[in-house]
Short mmCIF file of C-alpha atoms in Angstrom, two decimals:
data_model
loop_
_atom_site.label_atom_id
_atom_site.label_comp_id
_atom_site.label_asym_id
_atom_site.label_seq_id
_atom_site.Cartn_x
_atom_site.Cartn_y
_atom_site.Cartn_z
CA MET A 18 -59.61 -4.10 97.94
CA PRO A 19 -58.82 -4.49 101.65
CA CYS A 20 -60.07 -2.05 104.24
CA ARG A 21 -57.85 -1.25 107.19
CA ARG A 22 -57.30 1.20 109.98
CA LEU A 23 -54.87 3.97 109.14
CA PRO A 24 -51.35 3.71 110.53
CA MET A 25 -51.62 6.27 113.34
CA LEU A 26 -49.15 7.12 116.07
CA ALA A 27 -51.32 7.77 119.12
CA ALA A 28 -48.70 9.79 120.96
CA THR A 29 -48.46 12.37 118.20
CA LEU A 30 -51.78 12.06 116.36
CA PRO A 31 -54.74 13.11 118.50
CA ALA A 32 -57.12 12.96 115.53
CA LEU A 33 -59.92 10.43 115.50
CA LEU A 34 -59.09 7.04 114.09
CA LEU A 35 -60.29 7.10 110.50
CA MET A 36 -60.73 4.23 108.10
CA ALA A 37 -59.05 3.71 104.73
CA CYS A 38 -61.21 1.59 102.43
CA GLY A 39 -60.92 0.76 98.78
CA GLN A 40 -57.14 1.24 98.53
CA PRO A 41 -54.34 -1.36 98.58
CA GLU A 42 -52.36 -1.76 101.76
CA SER A 43 -49.22 0.29 102.23
CA THR A 44 -46.00 -1.37 101.10
CA LEU A 45 -43.96 0.80 103.47
CA SER A 46 -42.53 -0.52 106.72
CA PRO A 47 -43.54 1.04 110.06
CA ALA A 48 -40.13 2.69 110.25
CA GLN A 49 -40.54 4.19 106.75
CA GLU A 50 -44.02 5.46 107.61
CA ALA A 51 -42.65 7.04 110.79
CA ALA A 52 -39.92 8.76 108.76
CA LEU A 53 -42.47 10.19 106.31
CA LEU A 54 -44.67 11.29 109.19
CA ASN A 55 -41.72 13.14 110.69
CA SER A 56 -40.81 14.73 107.34
CA SER A 57 -44.39 15.90 106.88
CA GLN A 58 -44.50 17.43 110.34
CA GLN A 59 -41.23 19.26 109.73
CA LEU A 60 -42.49 20.73 106.46
CA ALA A 61 -45.68 21.97 108.12
CA ASP A 62 -43.67 23.44 111.00
CA ARG A 63 -41.53 25.41 108.53
CA PHE A 64 -44.57 26.55 106.57
CA GLN A 65 -46.27 27.79 109.73
CA GLN A 66 -43.18 29.51 111.11
CA ASP A 67 -42.24 31.23 107.84
CA LEU A 68 -45.79 32.38 107.12
CA LEU A 69 -46.40 33.64 110.65
CA ALA A 70 -43.15 35.63 110.55
CA ALA A 71 -44.13 37.14 107.18
CA LEU A 72 -47.61 38.04 108.41
CA LYS A 73 -46.31 39.74 111.55
CA SER A 74 -43.80 41.70 109.49
CA ALA A 75 -46.48 42.75 106.99
CA ILE A 76 -48.87 43.87 109.73
CA ALA A 77 -46.11 45.85 111.44
CA ALA A 78 -45.29 47.59 108.16
CA GLY A 79 -48.74 48.14 106.65
CA GLY A 80 -51.41 47.00 109.07
CA PRO A 81 -53.88 44.15 108.48
CA VAL A 82 -54.31 45.05 104.80
CA GLY A 83 -50.64 44.18 104.36
CA ALA A 84 -51.35 40.72 105.74
CA ILE A 85 -53.85 40.13 102.93
CA ASP A 86 -51.19 40.87 100.34
CA THR A 87 -48.85 38.47 102.18
CA CYS A 88 -51.38 35.65 102.09
CA THR A 89 -51.94 36.35 98.40
CA THR A 90 -48.29 36.20 97.36
CA VAL A 91 -46.01 34.95 100.14
CA ALA A 92 -48.01 31.93 101.30
CA PRO A 93 -48.09 30.30 97.83
CA ALA A 94 -44.39 31.07 97.41
CA ILE A 95 -43.55 29.33 100.69
CA ALA A 96 -45.63 26.32 99.68
CA ALA A 97 -43.90 26.18 96.28
CA GLN A 98 -40.44 26.41 97.83
CA LEU A 99 -41.13 23.63 100.31
CA SER A 100 -42.62 21.49 97.54
CA ASP A 101 -39.55 22.00 95.35
CA GLU A 102 -37.16 21.19 98.19
CA SER A 103 -38.95 18.05 99.36
CA GLY A 104 -40.55 16.64 96.21
CA ALA A 105 -43.87 16.53 98.07
CA THR A 106 -46.94 18.63 97.31
CA VAL A 107 -47.21 21.11 100.17
CA ARG A 108 -50.25 23.35 100.56
CA ARG A 109 -52.94 24.77 102.79
CA THR A 110 -56.63 24.09 102.34
CA ALA A 111 -59.93 24.73 104.11
CA LEU A 112 -63.62 23.89 104.00
CA ARG A 113 -64.40 27.60 103.56
CA VAL A 114 -61.75 29.06 101.30
CA ARG A 115 -60.63 32.57 100.45
CA ASN A 116 -58.39 31.60 97.54
CA PRO A 117 -60.21 29.28 95.08
CA ALA A 118 -56.92 27.45 94.47
CA SER A 119 -57.10 26.19 98.06
CA LYS A 120 -60.29 24.16 97.61
CA PRO A 121 -59.98 20.71 99.22
CA ASP A 122 -59.97 17.40 97.42
CA ALA A 123 -62.10 14.50 98.71
CA PHE A 124 -59.47 13.28 101.21
CA GLU A 125 -58.95 16.77 102.59
CA ARG A 126 -62.66 17.50 102.84
CA GLU A 127 -63.37 14.23 104.66
CA THR A 128 -60.52 14.84 107.10
CA MET A 129 -61.43 18.44 107.91
CA SER A 130 -65.12 17.58 108.25
CA ALA A 131 -64.15 15.15 111.01
CA TRP A 132 -62.19 17.92 112.76
CA ILE A 133 -64.80 20.70 112.79
CA ARG A 134 -65.83 20.07 116.40
CA GLY A 135 -62.34 19.31 117.63
CA PRO A 136 -59.38 20.70 115.68
CA VAL A 137 -57.21 20.36 118.80
CA GLY A 138 -56.65 17.06 120.62
CA SER A 139 -56.77 16.35 124.34
CA ASP A 140 -53.02 16.96 124.48
CA GLY A 141 -53.50 20.51 123.24
CA LYS A 142 -51.90 19.84 119.84
CA PRO A 143 -53.63 20.30 116.47
CA ALA A 144 -55.17 17.11 115.13
CA GLU A 145 -53.27 15.17 112.46
CA ARG A 146 -54.07 12.42 109.99
CA PHE A 147 -51.57 10.13 108.24
CA GLN A 148 -52.48 7.65 105.51
CA ALA A 149 -50.11 5.43 103.52
CA TYR A 150 -51.26 3.19 100.69
CA ALA A 151 -50.19 1.85 97.30
CA ASP A 152 -51.53 3.07 93.96
CA GLU A 153 -52.75 0.77 91.20
CA GLN A 154 -49.16 0.19 90.05
CA GLY A 155 -48.04 -0.64 93.59
CA ALA A 156 -46.13 2.62 94.11
CA PRO A 157 -46.27 4.04 97.64
CA GLN A 158 -48.46 7.08 98.27
CA VAL A 159 -48.70 9.09 101.49
CA ARG A 160 -51.20 11.72 102.59
CA TRP A 161 -50.76 13.77 105.75
CA MET A 162 -52.72 16.66 107.23
CA ARG A 163 -52.60 18.87 110.30
CA ALA A 164 -55.47 21.05 111.50
CA ILE A 165 -55.01 24.82 111.66
CA PRO A 166 -57.07 26.20 114.56
CA THR A 167 -58.08 29.85 114.25
CA GLY A 168 -55.69 32.00 116.30
CA ASP A 169 -56.09 35.47 117.75
CA LEU A 170 -54.14 36.98 114.84
CA CYS A 171 -56.32 35.17 112.29
CA VAL A 172 -59.58 36.85 113.33
CA THR A 173 -58.27 40.23 112.13
CA CYS A 174 -58.97 39.08 108.57
CA HIS A 175 -61.11 35.97 109.16
CA GLY A 176 -63.31 36.91 112.13
CA SER A 177 -66.78 38.39 112.46
CA ALA A 178 -65.77 42.00 113.16
CA ILE A 179 -63.43 42.94 110.31
CA ALA A 180 -62.37 46.57 109.81
CA PRO A 181 -63.93 48.26 106.74
CA ASP A 182 -60.59 48.82 104.99
CA VAL A 183 -59.72 45.15 105.47
CA GLU A 184 -63.13 44.07 104.19
CA ALA A 185 -62.64 46.24 101.10
CA ALA A 186 -59.19 44.76 100.44
CA ILE A 187 -60.52 41.22 100.79
CA ALA A 188 -63.44 41.94 98.44
CA ALA A 189 -61.09 43.43 95.84
CA ARG A 190 -58.77 40.41 95.82
CA TYR A 191 -61.22 37.62 96.60
CA PRO A 192 -64.75 38.48 95.44
CA ASP A 193 -65.96 34.96 96.25
CA ASP A 194 -64.42 34.86 99.72
CA ARG A 195 -66.06 32.46 102.18
CA ALA A 196 -63.40 32.56 104.90
CA THR A 197 -64.88 34.93 107.49
CA GLY A 198 -66.95 34.49 110.63
CA PHE A 199 -64.36 32.43 112.50
CA ALA A 200 -63.69 32.64 116.24
CA PRO A 201 -60.49 31.67 118.06
CA GLY A 202 -60.28 27.90 118.35
CA ASP A 203 -62.45 27.17 115.30
CA LEU A 204 -61.04 24.98 112.55
CA ARG A 205 -59.69 27.50 110.05
CA GLY A 206 -58.14 24.96 107.67
CA ALA A 207 -55.26 22.53 107.42
CA PHE A 208 -51.77 21.92 106.15
CA SER A 209 -51.87 19.16 103.54
CA ILE A 210 -48.83 17.24 102.30
CA SER A 211 -48.83 14.52 99.66
CA TRP A 212 -45.94 12.19 98.82
CA ALA A 213 -46.09 10.15 95.62
CA GLY A 214 -43.70 7.64 94.08
CA PRO A 215 -40.27 9.29 93.62
CA ALA A 216 -40.98 11.83 96.39
CA VAL A 217 -41.42 8.97 98.87
CA ALA A 218 -38.05 7.50 97.89
CA GLN A 219 -36.41 10.92 98.06
CA ALA A 220 -37.77 11.57 101.55
CA LEU A 221 -36.65 8.16 102.80
CA ARG A 222 -33.13 8.73 101.45
CA LYS A 223 -32.92 12.04 103.27
CA ALA A 224 -34.17 10.43 106.47
CA GLY A 225 -31.34 7.89 106.24
#
């Protein structure tokens, strides 16, 4: 199988240039790849905006413990809605997860491992990775990720000095939690979006 550099757009992707080996070349045109990149970014933007709004509302109503309930129920619901609307698989993942369902696959782990020391690029934007390739049947496949740097709000439930009532709520819901000890600016996790076969065609039709 050929090995090639990933199709990256330097102006919008401050991530390091990664290599894609062992997979057939993409059958998509540069314009089609750009359209899927844009669609992926828009989905992640909506996910981030909707989840942040829900978290702020939950904290205002019930304090930080309310935010834990929001991450437990609302975040998966947002991901499911965006997946249903787009045909893509939309989710969040991390190297150190709170929810076991968020464990990374090999692509996600490799990508986030490369971002640990620099989740934000020189332009101040979170790092991104885009990879397009063809599966064994020649159908187009697209993977896209964006780093999630730890923000000031995040350390309330993911930092090193967590309030006792918040710690108790986390332990009750996530007994195997590994997602604490973060400081602002650390890589907390990533948005991950996968397009396969029919979802690629659907996204390209929407893009015009």
